[in-house]
């Protein structure tokens, strides 16, 4: 299904699929579905992130793919073969968890050798693969240490190396960076993405951190209430959300409520609740319906010179002006919304604003979306 000429909310099955979920459902009590009729295809070599709030179904999907949970209904396939009845240790999938799950009584090298021993790989070949995996994550000098002698970041590198050591075609990661501090987490995001692409590994990554998802992924599947709300590359999700949930969940977003008065071609005239009229791009809304208008903070202009002639402007009152280093963050009262945020670049010509100051603001119609109410 295509929405107003835009990307699909959920893409149909793809011919080059490596991982496939077909009409998969999961219930723990026989009544309530945690995952609802999931159809999802992941091509070989893709880095896909499952993103959503707690309880949205993303981790359950990962656990079903890993084999630690069983689908109540539907089929999960890997390289065209159903894996519903294959136990986890025979699926050949690498796993990285938030708690690292390293054996404390083993050295780092022994931790990495363990999955190779399980696969009956000879000692010489094991040592070669362990060295290669440790070098890959820049931990070659730490093979003789035990996990307790490493920092959190080092342990996470080892956990990643252990998932890669037997050269799986698919790696699953469940909130792997959640325990790390911000700076180290950001560094590891880039390292994991680079490594996955360099090795050509298909990666399915679970997180509730939207910045992490946008930074790392080829595509992001946004989950809510057991369903994928939208699946798309990060820039499409951010720039063109297909419903109110995605708009609110991905990045910072302003909303104004109103009524769709008219739809003319690819633009809708929306009457806001305070009576003002604005032009927006309609997404799955019809004339006469209530709507929630979505506009990103960095797309709002104070300077009318930058706006096209005829663009509607709105009156705004400054409530708060915050210096944040690279940007200024201004909170405004607009059309009855006291939490309307505008982000402007810290530039020499940017004037500081004072609470109580009145402004006119506007934006390009294509940057504004009339979504479901």
Tab-separated table of C-alpha atoms in Angstrom:
chain	number	residue	atom	x	y	z
A	1	UNK	CA	0.000	0.000	0.000
A	2	UNK	CA	1.370	3.402	-0.998
A	3	UNK	CA	0.142	6.476	0.844
A	4	UNK	CA	-0.297	9.635	-1.230
A	5	UNK	CA	2.623	8.719	-3.449
A	6	UNK	CA	4.911	8.216	-0.450
A	7	UNK	CA	6.798	5.216	0.925
A	8	UNK	CA	4.720	2.273	2.190
A	9	UNK	CA	3.934	2.049	5.889
A	10	UNK	CA	5.055	-1.582	5.791
A	11	UNK	CA	6.852	-2.873	2.733
A	12	UNK	CA	5.591	-6.024	1.049
A	13	UNK	CA	7.684	-9.181	0.836
A	14	UNK	CA	10.902	-8.704	-1.124
A	15	UNK	CA	12.263	-11.230	-3.588
A	16	UNK	CA	15.807	-10.999	-2.192
A	17	UNK	CA	14.753	-11.740	1.392
A	18	UNK	CA	17.268	-13.496	3.645
A	19	UNK	CA	15.176	-13.229	6.828
A	20	UNK	CA	11.390	-13.491	6.466
A	21	UNK	CA	8.482	-13.253	8.891
A	22	UNK	CA	5.216	-14.337	7.266
A	23	UNK	CA	1.980	-13.636	9.162
A	24	UNK	CA	3.751	-14.246	12.479
A	25	UNK	CA	1.784	-13.895	15.699
A	26	UNK	CA	2.814	-14.408	19.321
A	27	UNK	CA	0.676	-14.789	22.420
A	28	UNK	CA	1.861	-15.805	25.877
A	29	UNK	CA	-1.590	-16.413	27.381
A	30	UNK	CA	-3.598	-17.580	24.367
A	31	UNK	CA	-5.690	-14.397	24.350
A	32	UNK	CA	-3.571	-11.270	24.003
A	33	UNK	CA	-1.266	-10.948	21.008
A	34	UNK	CA	2.152	-9.444	21.700
A	35	UNK	CA	3.018	-9.621	17.988
A	36	UNK	CA	0.149	-9.224	15.508
A	37	UNK	CA	0.274	-10.658	11.999
A	38	UNK	CA	3.859	-9.587	11.269
A	39	UNK	CA	5.140	-9.624	7.677
A	40	UNK	CA	8.755	-8.563	7.337
A	41	UNK	CA	11.576	-9.200	4.861
A	42	UNK	CA	15.260	-8.450	5.458
A	43	UNK	CA	17.624	-8.740	2.460
A	44	UNK	CA	21.089	-10.218	2.853
A	45	UNK	CA	23.653	-7.760	4.238
A	46	UNK	CA	21.102	-5.266	5.562
A	47	UNK	CA	21.354	-3.610	8.976
A	48	UNK	CA	17.744	-3.507	10.196
A	49	UNK	CA	16.777	-1.974	13.520
A	50	UNK	CA	13.574	-2.819	15.358
A	51	UNK	CA	12.654	0.334	17.280
A	52	UNK	CA	9.821	0.950	19.684
A	53	UNK	CA	8.744	1.554	23.284
A	54	UNK	CA	8.735	-1.164	25.948
A	55	UNK	CA	6.055	-3.768	25.258
A	56	UNK	CA	5.771	-2.947	21.549
A	57	UNK	CA	6.803	-6.456	20.430
A	58	UNK	CA	10.276	-5.758	19.040
A	59	UNK	CA	12.251	-7.935	21.482
A	60	UNK	CA	9.723	-10.773	21.177
A	61	UNK	CA	10.318	-10.732	17.399
A	62	UNK	CA	14.071	-10.960	17.955
A	63	UNK	CA	13.659	-13.828	20.436
A	64	UNK	CA	11.453	-15.743	17.954
A	65	UNK	CA	14.098	-15.263	15.254
A	66	UNK	CA	16.797	-16.483	17.675
A	67	UNK	CA	14.682	-19.503	18.642
A	68	UNK	CA	14.263	-18.609	22.333
A	69	UNK	CA	10.526	-18.012	21.765
A	70	UNK	CA	8.150	-19.955	19.504
A	71	UNK	CA	5.713	-18.242	17.147
A	72	UNK	CA	2.060	-18.937	17.993
A	73	UNK	CA	1.188	-18.635	14.303
A	74	UNK	CA	2.991	-18.017	11.017
A	75	UNK	CA	6.360	-18.883	9.545
A	76	UNK	CA	9.892	-17.559	10.105
A	77	UNK	CA	12.375	-18.356	7.322
A	78	UNK	CA	16.137	-17.982	6.991
A	79	UNK	CA	17.544	-18.132	3.438
A	80	UNK	CA	14.213	-19.568	2.292
A	81	UNK	CA	14.132	-22.391	4.877
A	82	UNK	CA	11.594	-22.454	7.718
A	83	UNK	CA	13.354	-22.360	11.098
A	84	UNK	CA	10.248	-22.646	13.314
A	85	UNK	CA	11.245	-26.119	14.546
A	86	UNK	CA	15.028	-25.676	14.535
A	87	UNK	CA	16.556	-25.193	18.038
A	88	UNK	CA	18.588	-22.028	18.717
A	89	UNK	CA	22.017	-23.703	18.709
A	90	UNK	CA	21.417	-25.123	15.219
A	91	UNK	CA	20.333	-21.885	13.581
A	92	UNK	CA	23.893	-20.577	13.163
A	93	UNK	CA	22.959	-17.106	14.423
A	94	UNK	CA	25.293	-14.807	16.389
A	95	UNK	CA	23.795	-13.059	19.422
A	96	UNK	CA	24.881	-9.970	21.388
A	97	UNK	CA	22.996	-9.018	24.572
A	98	UNK	CA	23.072	-5.975	26.830
A	99	UNK	CA	24.500	-7.979	29.750
A	100	UNK	CA	27.352	-9.402	27.569
A	101	UNK	CA	26.695	-12.986	28.847
A	102	UNK	CA	30.416	-13.797	29.026
A	103	UNK	CA	31.583	-16.789	31.068
A	104	UNK	CA	33.365	-15.244	34.102
A	105	UNK	CA	35.557	-18.327	34.797
A	106	UNK	CA	36.983	-18.361	31.260
A	107	UNK	CA	39.604	-16.125	29.683
A	108	UNK	CA	38.550	-13.889	26.798
A	109	UNK	CA	40.149	-16.268	24.293
A	110	UNK	CA	38.337	-19.236	25.898
A	111	UNK	CA	35.042	-17.337	25.733
A	112	UNK	CA	35.512	-16.866	22.001
A	113	UNK	CA	36.691	-20.436	21.454
A	114	UNK	CA	33.607	-21.923	23.135
A	115	UNK	CA	31.144	-21.517	20.210
A	116	UNK	CA	33.822	-22.956	17.924
A	117	UNK	CA	34.319	-26.002	20.180
A	118	UNK	CA	30.554	-26.589	20.135
A	119	UNK	CA	30.799	-26.677	16.333
A	120	UNK	CA	33.639	-29.265	16.504
A	121	UNK	CA	36.223	-26.961	14.927
A	122	UNK	CA	39.831	-28.138	15.394
A	123	UNK	CA	42.224	-26.415	17.810
A	124	UNK	CA	44.497	-24.778	15.200
A	125	UNK	CA	41.545	-23.394	13.278
A	126	UNK	CA	39.930	-22.240	16.549
A	127	UNK	CA	43.008	-20.265	17.559
A	128	UNK	CA	43.184	-18.652	14.136
A	129	UNK	CA	39.512	-17.610	14.217
A	130	UNK	CA	39.732	-16.319	17.817
A	131	UNK	CA	42.769	-14.162	16.969
A	132	UNK	CA	41.039	-12.766	13.879
A	133	UNK	CA	37.849	-11.946	15.812
A	134	UNK	CA	39.732	-10.228	18.661
A	135	UNK	CA	41.827	-8.206	16.219
A	136	UNK	CA	38.613	-7.196	14.445
A	137	UNK	CA	37.361	-5.446	17.606
A	138	UNK	CA	40.836	-4.199	18.619
A	139	UNK	CA	41.080	-6.564	21.597
A	140	UNK	CA	43.967	-8.734	20.369
A	141	UNK	CA	46.112	-8.078	23.458
A	142	UNK	CA	43.417	-9.083	25.953
A	143	UNK	CA	42.937	-12.787	25.129
A	144	UNK	CA	44.474	-13.959	28.399
A	145	UNK	CA	42.341	-11.780	30.694
A	146	UNK	CA	39.042	-12.671	32.323
A	147	UNK	CA	35.843	-10.593	31.817
A	148	UNK	CA	36.056	-9.056	35.324
A	149	UNK	CA	39.413	-7.497	34.382
A	150	UNK	CA	37.858	-5.538	31.493
A	151	UNK	CA	35.842	-2.320	31.370
A	152	UNK	CA	32.213	-2.333	30.210
A	153	UNK	CA	33.196	-1.134	26.759
A	154	UNK	CA	35.871	-3.814	26.442
A	155	UNK	CA	33.441	-6.517	27.547
A	156	UNK	CA	30.978	-5.351	24.907
A	157	UNK	CA	33.689	-5.616	22.235
A	158	UNK	CA	34.413	-9.166	23.373
A	159	UNK	CA	30.703	-10.042	23.271
A	160	UNK	CA	30.597	-8.716	19.702
A	161	UNK	CA	33.720	-10.706	18.760
A	162	UNK	CA	32.189	-13.883	20.205
A	163	UNK	CA	29.061	-13.356	18.091
A	164	UNK	CA	31.228	-12.984	14.965
A	165	UNK	CA	33.910	-15.609	15.644
A	166	UNK	CA	32.121	-18.506	13.897
A	167	UNK	CA	31.376	-16.227	10.912
A	168	UNK	CA	27.567	-16.296	11.018
A	169	UNK	CA	25.529	-14.835	8.173
A	170	UNK	CA	23.063	-13.321	10.651
A	171	UNK	CA	23.745	-11.473	13.920
A	172	UNK	CA	21.026	-10.418	16.375
A	173	UNK	CA	21.653	-7.645	18.898
A	174	UNK	CA	19.326	-6.851	21.810
A	175	UNK	CA	19.988	-3.418	23.359
A	176	UNK	CA	23.747	-4.181	23.278
A	177	UNK	CA	24.919	-0.659	24.162
A	178	UNK	CA	22.376	0.176	26.860
A	179	UNK	CA	24.840	-0.199	29.769
A	180	UNK	CA	27.543	2.054	28.285
A	181	UNK	CA	28.055	5.766	28.904
A	182	UNK	CA	27.003	8.214	26.175
A	183	UNK	CA	30.419	8.857	24.623
A	184	UNK	CA	31.416	5.188	24.473
A	185	UNK	CA	27.949	4.222	23.218
A	186	UNK	CA	28.254	6.646	20.297
A	187	UNK	CA	31.716	5.323	19.443
A	188	UNK	CA	30.486	1.716	19.512
A	189	UNK	CA	27.495	2.582	17.298
A	190	UNK	CA	29.803	3.552	14.454
A	191	UNK	CA	32.177	0.627	15.064
A	192	UNK	CA	29.390	-1.968	14.995
A	193	UNK	CA	27.832	-0.484	11.850
A	194	UNK	CA	31.186	-0.320	10.071
A	195	UNK	CA	32.058	-3.887	11.025
A	196	UNK	CA	28.664	-5.273	9.948
A	197	UNK	CA	28.897	-3.621	6.534
A	198	UNK	CA	32.558	-4.515	6.070
A	199	UNK	CA	31.847	-8.207	6.741
A	200	UNK	CA	28.563	-8.190	4.797
A	201	UNK	CA	26.660	-9.579	7.791
A	202	UNK	CA	22.877	-9.325	7.982
A	203	UNK	CA	22.120	-7.621	11.292
A	204	UNK	CA	18.847	-7.317	13.208
A	205	UNK	CA	19.252	-4.833	16.056
A	206	UNK	CA	16.731	-4.033	18.804
A	207	UNK	CA	16.671	-0.718	20.667
A	208	UNK	CA	14.296	1.834	22.165
A	209	UNK	CA	16.851	4.598	21.485
A	210	UNK	CA	15.721	6.516	18.385
A	211	UNK	CA	19.076	8.265	17.876
A	212	UNK	CA	20.838	4.902	17.893
A	213	UNK	CA	18.368	3.564	15.316
A	214	UNK	CA	18.757	6.571	13.003
A	215	UNK	CA	22.564	6.507	13.291
A	216	UNK	CA	23.172	2.820	12.655
A	217	UNK	CA	20.508	1.436	10.336
A	218	UNK	CA	19.926	0.846	6.653
A	219	UNK	CA	16.232	0.591	7.531
A	220	UNK	CA	14.240	1.016	10.743
A	221	UNK	CA	11.044	-0.853	11.614
A	222	UNK	CA	9.044	1.211	14.131
A	223	UNK	CA	6.961	-1.032	16.392
A	224	UNK	CA	3.921	-0.158	18.499
A	225	UNK	CA	1.237	-2.401	19.943
A	226	UNK	CA	2.657	-5.525	18.301
A	227	UNK	CA	2.673	-4.106	14.774
A	228	UNK	CA	5.143	-2.346	12.501
A	229	UNK	CA	3.851	1.208	12.153
A	230	UNK	CA	6.331	2.120	9.419
A	231	UNK	CA	9.488	0.617	7.955
A	232	UNK	CA	11.856	2.808	5.944
A	233	UNK	CA	15.400	4.219	5.783
A	234	UNK	CA	16.182	6.624	8.678
A	235	UNK	CA	15.872	9.826	6.613
A	236	UNK	CA	12.461	8.791	5.263
A	237	UNK	CA	11.175	7.954	8.757
A	238	UNK	CA	12.275	11.325	10.072
A	239	UNK	CA	11.304	13.480	7.095
A	240	UNK	CA	8.131	11.639	6.056
A	241	UNK	CA	6.439	9.916	9.018
A	242	UNK	CA	3.275	8.133	7.913
A	243	UNK	CA	1.257	8.441	11.118
A	244	UNK	CA	1.164	10.374	14.376
A	245	UNK	CA	2.894	7.666	16.403
A	246	UNK	CA	5.954	7.601	14.138
A	247	UNK	CA	6.085	11.416	13.994
A	248	UNK	CA	6.064	11.648	17.785
A	249	UNK	CA	8.407	8.714	18.435
A	250	UNK	CA	11.129	9.606	15.932
A	251	UNK	CA	12.946	12.816	16.864
A	252	UNK	CA	11.449	15.947	18.363
A	253	UNK	CA	8.184	17.021	16.803
A	254	UNK	CA	5.623	19.823	17.122
A	255	UNK	CA	1.909	19.104	16.865
A	256	UNK	CA	-1.055	21.388	16.288
A	257	UNK	CA	-4.629	20.093	16.259
A	258	UNK	CA	-7.234	21.061	13.716
A	259	UNK	CA	-9.733	20.088	11.015
A	260	UNK	CA	-9.067	19.214	7.360
A	261	UNK	CA	-11.180	21.804	5.521
A	262	UNK	CA	-10.142	21.005	1.962
A	263	UNK	CA	-7.737	18.829	-0.021
A	264	UNK	CA	-6.412	20.348	-3.251
A	265	UNK	CA	-4.038	18.045	-5.115
A	266	UNK	CA	-1.135	17.216	-2.807
A	267	UNK	CA	-1.966	19.921	-0.244
A	268	UNK	CA	-4.633	20.155	2.456
A	269	UNK	CA	-6.042	23.316	3.997
A	270	UNK	CA	-6.207	22.763	7.747
A	271	UNK	CA	-8.132	24.998	10.129
A	272	UNK	CA	-6.352	24.948	13.461
A	273	UNK	CA	-8.355	24.918	16.679
A	274	UNK	CA	-7.759	28.652	17.148
A	275	UNK	CA	-9.241	29.365	13.690
A	276	UNK	CA	-5.991	29.937	11.759
A	277	UNK	CA	-5.638	28.332	8.315
A	278	UNK	CA	-2.438	26.587	7.177
A	279	UNK	CA	-1.408	24.428	4.192
A	280	UNK	CA	-0.044	20.915	4.830
A	281	UNK	CA	0.714	17.671	3.064
A	282	UNK	CA	-2.182	15.256	3.792
A	283	UNK	CA	-1.221	11.734	4.921
A	284	UNK	CA	-4.118	9.266	5.176
A	285	UNK	CA	-6.654	11.967	6.100
A	286	UNK	CA	-9.872	13.090	4.365
A	287	UNK	CA	-11.810	16.344	4.172
A	288	UNK	CA	-13.874	16.935	7.318
A	289	UNK	CA	-11.646	14.782	9.544
A	290	UNK	CA	-9.796	15.866	12.653
A	291	UNK	CA	-6.034	15.954	12.192
A	292	UNK	CA	-2.801	16.312	14.084
A	293	UNK	CA	-0.420	18.581	12.191
A	294	UNK	CA	3.260	17.630	12.454
A	295	UNK	CA	6.219	20.007	11.932
A	296	UNK	CA	9.856	19.460	12.918
A	297	UNK	CA	11.472	22.153	15.136
A	298	UNK	CA	14.330	22.857	12.717
A	299	UNK	CA	11.903	23.506	9.798
A	300	UNK	CA	10.207	26.482	11.462
A	301	UNK	CA	11.359	29.943	10.321
A	302	UNK	CA	11.336	33.234	12.231
A	303	UNK	CA	12.577	35.114	9.189
A	304	UNK	CA	9.740	35.672	6.693
A	305	UNK	CA	12.288	36.505	3.983
A	306	UNK	CA	13.184	32.811	3.804
A	307	UNK	CA	9.599	31.741	3.171
A	308	UNK	CA	7.879	31.523	-0.189
A	309	UNK	CA	5.328	34.247	-0.986
A	310	UNK	CA	1.809	33.336	0.127
A	311	UNK	CA	2.885	30.955	2.912
A	312	UNK	CA	0.673	31.300	5.977
A	313	UNK	CA	2.394	32.637	9.086
A	314	UNK	CA	1.273	32.230	12.682
A	315	UNK	CA	1.628	34.513	15.683
A	316	UNK	CA	3.848	33.136	18.426
A	317	UNK	CA	4.857	34.219	21.930
A	318	UNK	CA	8.322	33.401	23.244
A	319	UNK	CA	8.103	31.444	26.509
A	320	UNK	CA	11.719	30.265	26.833
A	321	UNK	CA	15.012	30.766	24.986
A	322	UNK	CA	17.772	28.252	25.755
A	323	UNK	CA	21.420	28.334	24.630
A	324	UNK	CA	22.591	24.763	23.857
A	325	UNK	CA	25.987	25.389	22.278
A	326	UNK	CA	25.524	24.490	18.621
A	327	UNK	CA	21.829	25.453	18.589
A	328	UNK	CA	19.313	27.724	20.268
A	329	UNK	CA	16.122	26.044	21.469
A	330	UNK	CA	13.115	28.345	21.699
A	331	UNK	CA	9.836	27.325	23.301
A	332	UNK	CA	6.815	29.187	21.979
A	333	UNK	CA	3.066	29.471	22.514
A	334	UNK	CA	1.489	28.794	19.108
A	335	UNK	CA	-2.221	28.213	18.390
A	336	UNK	CA	-2.853	27.170	21.994
A	337	UNK	CA	0.209	24.879	22.226
A	338	UNK	CA	2.658	26.009	24.928
A	339	UNK	CA	5.294	23.431	23.964
A	340	UNK	CA	5.986	24.458	20.377
A	341	UNK	CA	9.764	24.149	19.887
A	342	UNK	CA	11.966	25.887	17.321
A	343	UNK	CA	15.625	24.964	16.841
A	344	UNK	CA	17.934	27.476	15.159
A	345	UNK	CA	21.625	27.186	14.367
A	346	UNK	CA	24.003	29.148	16.562
A	347	UNK	CA	25.019	31.746	13.994
A	348	UNK	CA	26.431	35.280	14.413
A	349	UNK	CA	23.235	36.851	13.033
A	350	UNK	CA	20.890	34.895	15.329
A	351	UNK	CA	19.384	37.317	17.854
A	352	UNK	CA	18.607	36.191	21.359
A	353	UNK	CA	14.887	36.193	22.091
A	354	UNK	CA	13.226	37.265	25.331
A	355	UNK	CA	10.233	35.657	27.092
A	356	UNK	CA	7.060	37.591	26.247
A	357	UNK	CA	8.364	38.689	22.847
A	358	UNK	CA	5.854	38.299	19.989
A	359	UNK	CA	6.939	36.800	16.637
A	360	UNK	CA	5.555	35.583	13.351
A	361	UNK	CA	6.618	32.083	12.369
A	362	UNK	CA	6.080	29.969	9.276
A	363	UNK	CA	7.287	26.969	7.288
A	364	UNK	CA	7.105	25.466	3.829
A	365	UNK	CA	3.891	23.472	3.199
A	366	UNK	CA	5.872	20.351	2.214
A	367	UNK	CA	7.548	20.370	5.658
A	368	UNK	CA	4.161	20.202	7.396
A	369	UNK	CA	2.090	17.015	7.504
A	370	UNK	CA	-1.586	16.523	8.326
A	371	UNK	CA	-1.637	13.130	10.074
A	372	UNK	CA	-4.240	11.021	11.860
A	373	UNK	CA	-5.724	12.699	14.914
